[in-house]
Short mmCIF file of C-alpha atoms in Angstrom, two decimals:
data_model
loop_
_atom_site.label_atom_id
_atom_site.label_comp_id
_atom_site.label_asym_id
_atom_site.label_seq_id
_atom_site.Cartn_x
_atom_site.Cartn_y
_atom_site.Cartn_z
CA MET A 16 0.12 -0.11 -0.09
CA TYR A 17 1.19 3.61 -1.15
CA LYS A 18 -0.36 6.85 0.48
CA ILE A 19 -0.26 9.73 -2.31
CA LEU A 20 -0.78 13.04 -1.19
CA ILE A 21 -2.03 15.51 -4.09
CA ALA A 22 -1.54 19.01 -3.70
CA ASP A 23 -3.21 21.44 -6.36
CA ASP A 24 -5.44 24.53 -6.46
CA GLU A 25 -6.64 23.27 -9.88
CA GLY A 26 -9.53 20.63 -9.31
CA ILE A 27 -9.30 19.67 -12.56
CA VAL A 28 -5.78 18.64 -12.35
CA THR A 29 -6.51 16.94 -8.78
CA ASP A 30 -9.24 14.75 -10.61
CA SER A 31 -7.21 14.10 -13.45
CA LEU A 32 -4.29 12.67 -11.22
CA GLN A 33 -6.51 10.75 -8.99
CA TYR A 34 -8.14 8.90 -11.82
CA ILE A 35 -4.71 8.02 -13.38
CA ILE A 36 -3.82 6.41 -9.95
CA ARG A 37 -6.91 5.02 -9.69
CA LYS A 38 -6.88 2.98 -12.76
CA ASN A 39 -3.00 1.99 -13.11
CA PHE A 40 -2.63 1.29 -9.32
CA GLY A 41 -6.01 0.26 -7.99
CA GLU A 42 -6.10 -0.74 -4.36
CA GLU A 43 -2.52 -0.28 -4.24
CA CYS A 44 -2.83 3.25 -3.59
CA GLU A 45 -4.75 5.38 -1.16
CA THR A 46 -5.16 9.28 -2.13
CA ALA A 47 -5.92 12.55 -0.25
CA ILE A 48 -6.50 15.73 -1.77
CA ALA A 49 -5.28 19.42 -0.66
CA LYS A 50 -6.31 22.59 -2.41
CA ASN A 51 -3.69 24.44 -1.05
CA GLY A 52 -0.16 24.31 0.95
CA ARG A 53 -1.63 24.65 4.46
CA GLN A 54 -3.94 21.94 3.92
CA ALA A 55 -0.98 19.80 1.88
CA ILE A 56 0.70 20.60 5.48
CA GLU A 57 -1.75 19.51 7.69
CA LEU A 58 -2.82 16.63 5.71
CA ALA A 59 0.44 15.31 5.99
CA GLU A 60 0.58 15.27 9.69
CA SER A 61 -2.27 13.17 9.40
CA PHE A 62 -2.53 10.91 6.48
CA ARG A 63 1.60 10.55 6.66
CA PRO A 64 1.77 10.26 2.48
CA ASP A 65 4.65 8.18 1.25
CA ILE A 66 4.33 10.05 -2.11
CA ALA A 67 3.47 13.84 -2.28
CA LEU A 68 2.45 15.20 -5.86
CA LEU A 69 3.05 19.25 -5.38
CA ASP A 70 2.50 22.28 -7.60
CA ILE A 71 4.15 25.46 -6.76
CA GLN A 72 2.24 28.01 -7.49
CA MET A 73 -0.72 27.73 -5.12
CA PRO A 74 -2.82 30.18 -2.60
CA GLY A 75 -0.69 31.11 0.54
CA ILE A 76 1.72 29.14 1.33
CA ASN A 77 3.61 27.63 -2.02
CA GLY A 78 4.27 24.38 -3.08
CA LEU A 79 8.10 24.81 -2.24
CA LYS A 80 7.35 25.90 1.29
CA ALA A 81 4.94 22.91 2.02
CA MET A 82 7.37 20.79 0.84
CA GLU A 83 10.12 22.07 3.06
CA GLU A 84 7.48 21.87 6.15
CA ILE A 85 6.25 17.97 5.25
CA ARG A 86 9.90 16.93 4.63
CA ALA A 87 11.04 18.10 7.99
CA GLN A 88 8.21 16.00 9.64
CA ASN A 89 8.69 13.12 7.34
CA PRO A 90 12.24 12.84 5.76
CA ARG A 91 11.29 9.35 4.10
CA ILE A 92 8.36 11.15 2.13
CA LYS A 93 9.10 11.27 -1.69
CA THR A 94 8.04 14.65 -3.42
CA MET A 95 7.11 15.07 -6.79
CA ILE A 96 6.91 18.45 -8.11
CA LEU A 97 4.38 19.50 -10.86
CA THR A 98 4.48 23.17 -12.31
CA ALA A 99 3.33 25.13 -15.24
CA TYR A 100 6.43 27.22 -14.74
CA ASP A 101 9.67 26.59 -16.59
CA ASN A 102 11.86 28.19 -13.77
CA PHE A 103 14.98 27.09 -13.42
CA ASP A 104 15.15 28.84 -9.88
CA TYR A 105 12.14 26.76 -8.72
CA ALA A 106 13.55 23.53 -10.19
CA LYS A 107 17.42 23.86 -8.10
CA GLU A 108 15.00 24.82 -5.25
CA ALA A 109 12.97 21.95 -5.47
CA LEU A 110 16.05 19.45 -6.03
CA ARG A 111 17.67 21.22 -2.98
CA LEU A 112 14.87 20.55 -0.76
CA GLY A 113 14.89 16.85 -1.89
CA ALA A 114 12.07 16.46 -4.69
CA VAL A 115 12.98 13.21 -6.65
CA ASP A 116 11.11 14.67 -9.75
CA TYR A 117 10.49 17.77 -11.32
CA LEU A 118 7.69 17.89 -14.37
CA MET A 119 6.24 20.40 -16.44
CA LYS A 120 2.35 20.61 -17.02
CA PRO A 121 0.81 19.37 -18.71
CA VAL A 122 2.07 16.04 -17.86
CA ASN A 123 1.46 13.15 -20.35
CA LYS A 124 -0.47 10.32 -18.24
CA LYS A 125 2.04 7.54 -19.02
CA VAL A 126 5.26 9.89 -17.87
CA ILE A 127 2.70 9.88 -14.49
CA VAL A 128 2.66 6.30 -14.39
CA ASP A 129 6.36 5.31 -15.06
CA ARG A 130 7.60 7.93 -12.24
CA LEU A 131 5.27 6.92 -9.59
CA THR A 132 6.11 2.86 -10.33
CA GLY A 133 9.89 4.19 -10.19
CA ILE A 134 9.09 6.01 -7.06
CA MET A 135 7.07 3.06 -5.54
CA HIS A 136 10.04 0.45 -6.50
CA THR A 137 12.43 2.98 -4.36
CA ILE A 138 10.21 2.72 -1.41
CA ASP A 139 9.79 -1.16 -1.95
CA ARG A 140 13.77 -1.23 -1.52
CA GLU A 141 13.56 1.07 1.53
CA ARG A 142 11.22 -0.68 3.27
CA GLN A 143 12.70 -4.22 2.56
CA LYS A 144 16.04 -2.70 3.78
CA ARG A 145 14.21 -1.40 6.89
CA ARG A 146 12.91 -4.78 7.70
CA ASP A 147 16.27 -6.33 7.06
CA ASP A 148 18.05 -4.08 9.26
CA LEU A 149 15.39 -4.57 11.90
CA LEU A 150 15.77 -8.32 11.64
CA THR A 151 19.45 -7.86 11.88
CA ARG A 152 18.88 -5.32 15.19
CA GLU A 153 16.71 -8.18 16.71
CA LYS A 154 19.24 -10.93 16.18
CA LEU A 155 21.85 -8.90 17.34
CA GLU A 156 19.84 -7.82 20.41
CA ALA A 157 19.46 -11.89 20.81
CA VAL A 158 23.29 -12.34 20.65
CA ILE A 159 24.32 -9.28 22.49
CA PRO A 160 24.29 -10.76 26.00
CA ILE A 161 25.98 -13.91 25.05
CA ILE A 162 28.95 -11.58 23.60
CA GLU A 163 28.71 -9.53 26.73
CA ASN A 164 28.95 -12.26 29.01
CA GLY A 165 31.96 -13.57 27.26
CA CYS A 166 33.68 -10.20 27.55
CA VAL A 167 33.02 -9.80 31.30
CA MET A 168 34.26 -13.63 31.69
CA SER A 169 37.18 -12.74 29.86
CA LEU A 170 38.35 -9.89 32.42
CA ILE A 171 37.60 -11.86 35.27
CA MET A 172 38.55 -15.29 34.66
CA GLN A 173 42.52 -14.92 34.34
CA ASN A 174 43.88 -16.10 30.79
CA GLU A 175 40.69 -18.77 30.19
CA TYR A 176 39.59 -16.08 27.69
CA GLU A 177 42.52 -14.32 27.35
CA ASP A 178 42.64 -14.65 23.48
CA SER A 179 39.05 -13.80 22.77
CA GLY A 180 39.09 -10.71 25.45
CA GLN A 181 40.11 -8.36 22.87
CA GLN A 182 37.52 -9.53 20.42
CA TYR A 183 34.92 -9.29 22.41
CA ARG A 184 35.60 -5.45 23.46
CA SER A 185 35.96 -5.01 19.53
CA LEU A 186 32.50 -6.41 19.06
CA LEU A 187 31.23 -4.48 21.88
CA ASN A 188 32.97 -1.15 20.53
CA LEU A 189 34.57 -0.68 23.77
CA GLU A 190 37.37 1.93 22.39
CA GLU A 191 38.10 2.85 26.00
CA GLU A 192 41.38 1.34 27.86
CA HIS A 193 40.16 1.29 31.25
CA GLY A 194 37.47 -0.30 33.30
CA ILE A 195 35.74 -0.84 36.41
CA ILE A 196 34.23 -3.58 37.94
CA MET A 197 31.01 -3.55 39.95
CA VAL A 198 29.66 -6.57 41.49
CA LEU A 199 26.11 -6.92 42.38
CA GLU A 200 24.81 -9.59 45.03
CA TRP A 201 21.39 -10.13 46.22
CA GLY A 202 19.65 -12.07 48.84
CA GLU A 203 17.59 -11.69 51.92
CA GLY A 204 19.15 -9.56 54.86
CA ASN A 205 22.92 -8.58 55.49
CA ALA A 206 24.28 -10.42 57.84
CA GLY A 207 28.16 -9.93 58.41
CA GLY A 208 28.53 -8.73 55.15
CA THR A 209 26.69 -11.90 53.60
CA MET A 210 23.44 -11.82 51.99
CA GLY A 211 21.10 -14.69 53.21
CA ASN A 212 19.36 -17.35 51.25
CA PRO A 213 21.38 -17.16 48.14
CA ILE A 214 19.88 -20.34 46.42
CA GLY A 215 16.31 -19.30 46.78
CA SER A 216 16.93 -15.54 45.99
CA GLY A 217 19.18 -16.76 43.06
CA VAL A 218 16.16 -19.00 41.61
CA ARG A 219 13.78 -15.77 42.06
CA ALA A 220 16.49 -13.12 40.09
CA HIS A 221 16.44 -15.80 37.28
CA GLN A 222 12.99 -14.69 36.32
CA TYR A 223 14.13 -11.03 36.17
CA TYR A 224 17.82 -11.33 34.81
CA ASP A 225 16.40 -9.20 31.43
CA LYS A 226 14.67 -6.56 33.54
CA MET A 227 17.74 -6.39 36.15
CA SER A 228 20.14 -5.91 32.69
CA GLU A 229 18.33 -3.26 31.39
CA LEU A 230 18.08 -1.48 34.69
CA VAL A 231 21.65 -1.79 35.14
CA LYS A 232 22.37 -0.02 31.53
CA VAL A 233 19.75 2.70 32.90
CA TYR A 234 22.60 3.94 35.13
CA PHE A 235 25.54 2.76 33.21
CA LYS A 236 27.20 2.08 30.05
CA ALA A 237 28.18 -1.51 31.27
CA CYS A 238 28.31 -5.14 29.95
CA VAL A 239 26.47 -7.47 32.11
CA SER A 240 27.58 -11.07 33.10
CA ASN A 241 24.98 -13.60 33.31
CA ILE A 242 23.64 -14.98 36.84
CA LEU A 243 26.59 -16.35 38.97
CA GLY A 244 24.95 -17.80 42.10
CA ASN A 245 23.63 -14.62 43.70
CA LYS A 246 25.90 -12.04 41.67
CA ILE A 247 26.01 -10.52 38.45
CA VAL A 248 29.20 -8.87 37.38
CA CYS A 249 29.12 -5.53 35.35
CA VAL A 250 32.16 -4.01 33.73
CA ILE A 251 31.68 -0.43 33.31
CA SER A 252 34.17 1.28 30.68
CA SER A 253 36.22 4.24 31.65
CA PRO A 254 38.11 6.92 29.33
CA GLU A 255 40.26 7.70 32.02
CA GLY A 256 42.95 5.35 33.99
CA LYS A 257 42.00 7.24 37.14
CA LEU A 258 38.60 8.24 39.19
CA GLU A 259 38.59 11.59 40.48
CA TYR A 260 36.75 12.29 43.68
CA GLY A 261 33.62 13.73 42.30
CA ASP A 262 33.42 11.16 39.50
CA ARG A 263 33.78 8.53 42.26
CA LEU A 264 30.98 10.20 44.40
CA ARG A 265 28.72 10.36 41.18
CA MET A 266 29.36 6.45 40.43
CA ILE A 267 28.47 5.46 44.00
CA GLU A 268 25.04 7.64 43.81
CA LYS A 269 24.23 6.23 40.71
CA ALA A 270 24.76 2.56 41.76
CA ARG A 271 22.78 3.52 45.10
CA SER A 272 19.67 4.55 42.76
CA LEU A 273 20.48 1.27 40.95
CA VAL A 274 20.31 -1.10 44.20
CA THR A 275 16.90 0.76 45.21
CA SER A 276 15.50 0.15 41.65
CA LEU A 277 16.33 -3.47 41.57
CA ARG A 278 15.20 -3.92 45.15
CA HIS A 279 11.76 -2.40 43.89
CA THR A 280 11.49 -4.52 40.73
CA VAL A 281 12.88 -7.87 41.97
CA GLY A 282 11.49 -7.76 45.94
CA ILE A 283 14.95 -8.90 47.37
CA ASP A 284 17.47 -7.05 49.15
CA PHE A 285 20.52 -5.96 46.67
CA LYS A 286 23.98 -4.38 47.57
CA ALA A 287 26.91 -3.63 45.35
CA GLY A 288 30.88 -3.46 45.35
CA ILE A 289 32.74 -1.31 43.25
CA GLY A 290 36.30 -1.72 42.22
CA SER A 291 39.24 0.73 41.14
CA VAL A 292 39.58 1.87 37.45
CA ARG A 293 41.93 -0.59 35.69
CA PRO A 294 43.77 -1.38 32.32
CA TRP A 295 41.88 -4.45 30.58
CA GLU A 296 44.49 -6.69 31.08
CA THR A 297 44.78 -6.25 34.92
CA ALA A 298 40.73 -5.85 35.23
CA PHE A 299 40.84 -9.06 37.59
CA ASP A 300 42.22 -6.76 40.17
CA SER A 301 39.45 -4.60 40.08
CA TYR A 302 36.86 -7.59 40.30
CA GLN A 303 38.56 -9.10 43.32
CA GLU A 304 37.95 -5.35 44.96
CA ALA A 305 34.92 -5.25 44.09
CA LEU A 306 34.17 -8.63 46.06
CA ASN A 307 36.10 -6.94 48.84
CA ALA A 308 34.19 -3.94 48.64
CA LEU A 309 31.00 -6.41 49.04
CA ARG A 310 32.36 -8.51 52.32
CA HIS A 311 33.84 -5.42 54.16
CA GLY A 312 31.51 -2.63 53.25
CA LYS A 313 28.68 -1.81 55.59
CA ARG A 314 26.34 0.27 53.27
CA LYS A 315 24.48 -0.54 49.98
CA VAL A 316 26.90 0.35 47.97
CA THR A 317 30.55 0.22 48.78
CA HIS A 318 33.54 1.63 46.52
CA ILE A 319 37.00 -0.07 47.47
CA ASP A 320 38.50 3.53 48.16
CA ASP A 321 35.99 4.20 50.70
CA LEU A 322 36.52 1.29 52.99
CA ILE A 323 37.45 2.62 56.39
CA VAL A 324 40.26 0.13 57.06
CA LYS A 325 42.42 -1.09 54.19
CA ASP A 326 43.23 -4.58 55.04
CA THR A 327 46.69 -5.30 55.66
CA GLN A 328 48.34 -8.23 53.45
CA GLU A 329 48.25 -11.00 56.02
CA LYS A 330 44.42 -9.48 57.33
CA GLN A 331 43.21 -9.79 53.31
CA ARG A 332 44.76 -13.59 53.16
CA GLN A 333 43.08 -14.50 56.04
CA THR A 334 39.84 -12.86 54.67
CA MET A 335 40.22 -14.77 51.61
CA GLU A 336 41.06 -17.84 53.37
CA GLN A 337 37.89 -17.94 55.31
CA MET A 338 35.69 -17.15 52.08
CA VAL A 339 37.05 -20.14 50.20
CA LEU A 340 36.58 -22.57 53.35
CA LYS A 341 33.02 -21.11 54.08
CA ALA A 342 32.28 -21.60 50.17
CA VAL A 343 33.17 -25.04 50.45
CA CYS A 344 31.66 -25.96 53.77
CA GLY A 345 28.23 -24.34 51.76
CA SER A 346 29.09 -26.51 48.82
CA LEU A 347 27.44 -23.99 46.48
CA ASP A 348 29.32 -24.77 43.29
CA HIS A 349 29.45 -21.10 41.66
CA ASP A 350 30.42 -19.65 45.17
CA VAL A 351 33.20 -22.41 45.51
CA ARG A 352 34.47 -21.72 41.94
CA GLN A 353 34.73 -17.82 42.63
CA GLU A 354 36.29 -17.99 45.63
CA ALA A 355 38.84 -20.33 44.73
CA ALA A 356 39.76 -18.26 41.58
CA VAL A 357 40.26 -15.19 43.78
CA PHE A 358 42.06 -16.85 46.40
CA ALA A 359 44.23 -18.76 43.65
CA GLY A 360 44.70 -15.08 41.71
CA TRP A 361 45.71 -13.21 44.62
CA VAL A 362 48.35 -16.01 45.61
CA LEU A 363 49.71 -16.39 42.24
CA LYS A 364 49.47 -12.69 41.37
CA ASP A 365 52.57 -12.17 43.94
CA GLU A 366 55.76 -12.18 41.61
CA ASN A 367 57.91 -12.75 44.78
CA CYS A 368 55.83 -16.43 45.07
CA SER A 369 57.62 -19.23 43.30
CA LEU A 370 55.65 -21.93 41.89
CA GLU A 371 56.91 -24.54 44.63
CA ASP A 372 55.63 -21.70 47.55
CA ALA A 373 52.24 -21.28 45.58
CA ARG A 374 51.94 -25.23 45.27
CA LEU A 375 52.49 -25.67 48.94
CA GLU A 376 50.23 -22.34 49.86
CA LEU A 377 47.33 -23.74 47.59
CA THR A 378 47.52 -27.55 48.59
CA GLU A 379 47.61 -26.60 52.12
CA ILE A 380 44.16 -24.47 51.61
CA LEU A 381 42.87 -27.77 50.01
CA LEU A 382 43.87 -29.95 53.05
CA LEU A 383 42.48 -27.19 55.70
CA ALA A 384 39.36 -27.24 53.87
CA ARG A 385 39.17 -30.99 54.25
CA ARG A 386 39.77 -30.69 57.90
CA THR A 387 37.09 -27.96 58.30
CA ILE A 388 34.47 -30.31 56.64
CA GLN A 389 35.48 -33.04 58.88
CA GLU A 390 35.58 -30.87 62.12
CA GLN A 391 31.55 -30.31 61.42
CA GLY A 392 30.87 -33.72 61.49
CA SER A 393 30.52 -34.45 57.15
CA GLU A 394 32.15 -37.23 55.55
CA CYS A 395 34.86 -36.23 53.55
CA PRO A 396 36.32 -37.81 50.33
CA ARG A 397 40.05 -38.11 50.47
CA ASN A 398 40.36 -36.63 47.09
CA GLN A 399 44.28 -37.57 47.06
CA GLU A 400 44.43 -37.38 43.48
CA SER A 401 43.66 -33.74 43.43
CA VAL A 402 46.43 -33.06 45.63
CA ASN A 403 48.80 -35.18 43.41
CA ALA A 404 47.33 -33.29 40.27
CA MET A 405 48.29 -29.95 41.81
CA LEU A 406 51.69 -30.95 43.13
CA ALA A 407 52.34 -32.16 39.50
CA ALA A 408 51.10 -28.48 37.85
CA GLY A 409 54.12 -27.63 35.53
CA ASP A 410 53.20 -23.71 35.74
CA LYS A 411 51.16 -21.12 37.45
CA GLU A 412 48.32 -21.25 35.39
CA GLU A 413 47.90 -25.06 35.49
CA LEU A 414 48.29 -24.96 38.93
CA ARG A 415 45.28 -22.28 39.40
CA GLN A 416 42.98 -24.41 37.15
CA ARG A 417 43.91 -27.60 39.12
CA PHE A 418 43.18 -26.11 42.60
CA ILE A 419 40.00 -24.29 41.55
CA THR A 420 38.83 -27.73 40.18
CA ALA A 421 39.96 -29.57 43.54
CA MET A 422 37.96 -27.17 45.30
CA VAL A 423 34.92 -27.70 43.43
CA GLU A 424 35.15 -31.55 43.37
CA LEU A 425 35.40 -31.54 47.06
CA ALA A 426 32.30 -29.31 47.57
CA GLN A 427 30.34 -31.34 45.42
CA ALA A 428 31.62 -34.45 46.81
CA VAL A 429 30.81 -33.32 50.53
CA VAL A 430 27.01 -32.21 49.46
CA ILE A 431 26.40 -35.69 47.60
CA ARG A 432 27.70 -37.49 50.69
CA SER A 433 25.98 -35.63 53.37
CA GLN A 434 22.64 -35.87 51.78
CA GLU A 435 21.03 -39.05 50.81
CA PRO A 436 21.15 -39.41 46.74
CA ASP A 437 17.93 -40.31 46.20
CA GLY A 438 16.83 -37.45 49.08
CA ILE A 439 18.66 -34.96 46.34
CA ILE A 440 16.69 -36.39 43.59
CA THR A 441 13.55 -36.66 45.56
CA LYS A 442 13.71 -33.11 45.98
CA ALA A 443 14.60 -32.28 42.50
CA GLN A 444 11.50 -34.48 41.19
CA GLU A 445 9.28 -32.78 43.67
CA TYR A 446 10.40 -29.21 42.01
CA ILE A 447 10.17 -30.76 38.69
CA ARG A 448 6.58 -31.63 39.19
CA GLN A 449 5.85 -28.27 40.56
CA HIS A 450 7.13 -26.14 37.80
CA PHE A 451 7.23 -28.20 34.55
CA GLN A 452 4.66 -26.00 33.06
CA LYS A 453 7.36 -23.30 32.78
CA ASP A 454 10.47 -23.38 30.64
CA LEU A 455 12.50 -25.33 33.01
CA ALA A 456 16.25 -25.79 32.60
CA LEU A 457 18.36 -28.70 34.33
CA GLU A 458 20.67 -25.56 35.78
CA GLU A 459 18.18 -24.12 37.69
CA VAL A 460 17.06 -27.38 39.17
CA ALA A 461 20.64 -28.14 39.97
CA GLN A 462 20.84 -24.72 41.94
CA VAL A 463 17.60 -25.49 44.10
CA VAL A 464 18.86 -28.55 45.04
CA GLY A 465 22.52 -27.06 45.88
CA ILE A 466 24.88 -29.20 43.18
CA SER A 467 26.51 -28.33 40.32
CA PRO A 468 24.70 -28.95 36.98
CA TYR A 469 27.30 -31.99 35.74
CA TYR A 470 26.78 -33.84 39.07
CA PHE A 471 23.21 -33.42 39.18
CA SER A 472 22.96 -34.36 35.29
CA LYS A 473 24.91 -37.57 36.69
CA LEU A 474 23.05 -38.41 39.97
CA PHE A 475 19.86 -37.90 38.63
CA LYS A 476 20.27 -40.58 35.91
CA GLU A 477 21.98 -42.89 37.93
CA GLU A 478 18.84 -42.80 41.03
CA ALA A 479 15.92 -42.15 38.85
CA GLY A 480 17.03 -44.38 36.09
CA THR A 481 16.54 -41.44 32.90
CA ASN A 482 17.67 -38.45 32.39
CA PHE A 483 16.66 -34.88 33.44
CA VAL A 484 14.44 -34.13 29.89
CA GLU A 485 13.27 -37.49 29.58
CA TYR A 486 11.64 -37.22 33.38
CA LEU A 487 10.67 -33.98 32.43
CA THR A 488 8.74 -34.98 29.03
CA GLY A 489 7.45 -37.84 30.65
CA ILE A 490 5.82 -35.54 33.29
CA ARG A 491 4.67 -33.02 30.59
CA ILE A 492 3.22 -35.79 28.44
CA GLU A 493 1.31 -37.74 31.23
CA LYS A 494 -0.18 -34.28 31.96
CA ALA A 495 -1.60 -33.62 28.37
CA ARG A 496 -3.02 -36.77 28.61
CA GLN A 497 -5.05 -35.76 31.39
CA LEU A 498 -6.04 -32.68 29.94
CA LEU A 499 -6.95 -33.98 26.59
CA MET A 500 -9.57 -35.91 28.07
CA ASN A 501 -11.81 -32.54 28.87
CA ARG A 502 -13.18 -31.55 25.68
CA GLU A 503 -13.74 -28.02 26.54
CA LEU A 504 -10.11 -27.38 26.57
CA SER A 505 -8.42 -26.59 23.03
CA ILE A 506 -5.33 -28.41 21.85
CA LYS A 507 -3.62 -25.28 21.91
CA GLN A 508 -4.75 -24.61 25.68
CA VAL A 509 -3.59 -28.20 26.54
CA CYS A 510 -0.22 -27.66 24.90
CA ILE A 511 0.23 -24.49 27.04
CA ASP A 512 -0.85 -26.07 30.10
CA SER A 513 1.39 -29.05 29.81
CA GLY A 514 4.81 -26.97 29.30
CA TYR A 515 4.66 -26.13 25.93
CA ALA A 516 4.98 -22.71 23.87
CA ASN A 517 4.98 -24.32 20.20
CA PRO A 518 1.74 -26.62 19.43
CA ASN A 519 3.54 -28.11 16.13
CA TYR A 520 6.56 -29.36 18.81
CA PHE A 521 3.86 -30.33 21.23
CA SER A 522 2.26 -32.73 18.78
CA ARG A 523 5.39 -34.39 17.78
CA ILE A 524 6.86 -34.97 21.29
CA PHE A 525 3.40 -36.28 21.85
CA LYS A 526 3.34 -38.72 19.15
CA LYS A 527 6.95 -39.67 19.61
CA TRP A 528 5.90 -40.53 23.13
CA THR A 529 2.54 -42.16 22.65
CA GLY A 530 2.46 -43.00 18.92
CA ILE A 531 -0.57 -41.02 18.10
CA THR A 532 -1.30 -37.12 17.84
CA PRO A 533 -2.91 -35.17 20.40
CA THR A 534 -5.70 -34.95 18.19
CA GLU A 535 -6.14 -38.86 17.53
CA PHE A 536 -5.57 -39.41 21.51
CA ARG A 537 -8.65 -37.17 21.91
CA ASP A 538 -10.80 -39.00 19.10
CA GLY A 539 -9.96 -42.28 20.71
CA ILE A 540 -11.42 -41.43 24.17
CA GLN A 541 -14.37 -40.29 22.42
CA GLN A 542 -14.85 -43.13 20.40
CA GLY A 543 -14.14 -45.74 23.57
CA SER A 544 -16.89 -43.95 25.46
#
């Protein structure tokens, strides 16, 4: 459909043009008539034409002035000037204002049709380009969170993403050479610097992740990570290598407003820790500072430079050691991985610390974690293979990775041994039965029962005799069979109530499990009755 505005003070001209357009383009075109420049401007606002055919000499506001006003409000409009005056200055002014054609009256019918056809083809190409651009933007919007998460991880995981870090920043157009890490943490209350109920609040926060990410970007030009336990990590680019006092205050105020907005949106408590400005190569240090600001800060938002007491090296070591042990005893996979990475990074960044010294220090922490678990009355595996692997590490990076793996494996083994496996799976199965109607992922259920997705997947198959996807599908299909017995429910409604968003996919899965389609199943029930 093309909307065409015809503006001419001669009725015979407007009638002729309208007739030509209707005869040659039919319902493809909708026309509107204006008798002078003022009417043309007013009609352009309400009618929103794609094409305007304007006479120059009209009462009041002439065609060129009207064209200028119309293009100011709608730059995409294609304007064709029709005039009885062979005036070069008019033609020059029309082209300057963006007219696509300038024709002398009387105009041959074929010329009008040919010119309009050409303009319509141009409009079609522009519309298609806009559609393609929107589609590209839509796809990009879906990919950007993945790229942002990769960028954040490249900065806080030290070396694991080293080769791709620059690529991520290039894709995100981060031209600045420095950045600040801000860590947002949520939970219930704030006891001793630690948020309560991290698992429950983490599950709740998953439902609001998109909104949380949007809010962060309202206040900061930031890249946002995926949810990491009960935290998200934000990378804020900085054009300067140092944050002046006034800038720091403004940043803290924005973070306070953000924390308040997040609390109102999600319904749980938030706090933020902010590190110092660092070059991208040492952004991990800003991440450590942000975590320390979270742990030691008494307010909702703490910048590392505002901590009242700066930790001595030994005190900092003790604090980080305690956080590692607490994470292992709590058996939360992400917390263990994060705290182990921070502690190992802190030990290994000391240039005076040899590989042998680092081996001994990290092995000592692993053994201390084992003793701590035993003292708390929990059964603890010997884990000698992990110790041997750390002692055999050939360089600092290999040692760091093996230490993190050893601590995670220790925590995972403890949670599985400290609970009856069937108790964990029973809890998981109950959660699946209660939430099968939503888009339920294995990772979410693993977080609810407090073990890593890898161990949960393995344990679930061992104890339940089937894998997670098959168990979930079985529950959904059984529910669908029950719902199909109620003929008042449409197949689409049964699909939705069974946990599927796509009716075609639902039908394929149902047939795969039962051998017949949902409609055939319902018809069979009716025939049987």
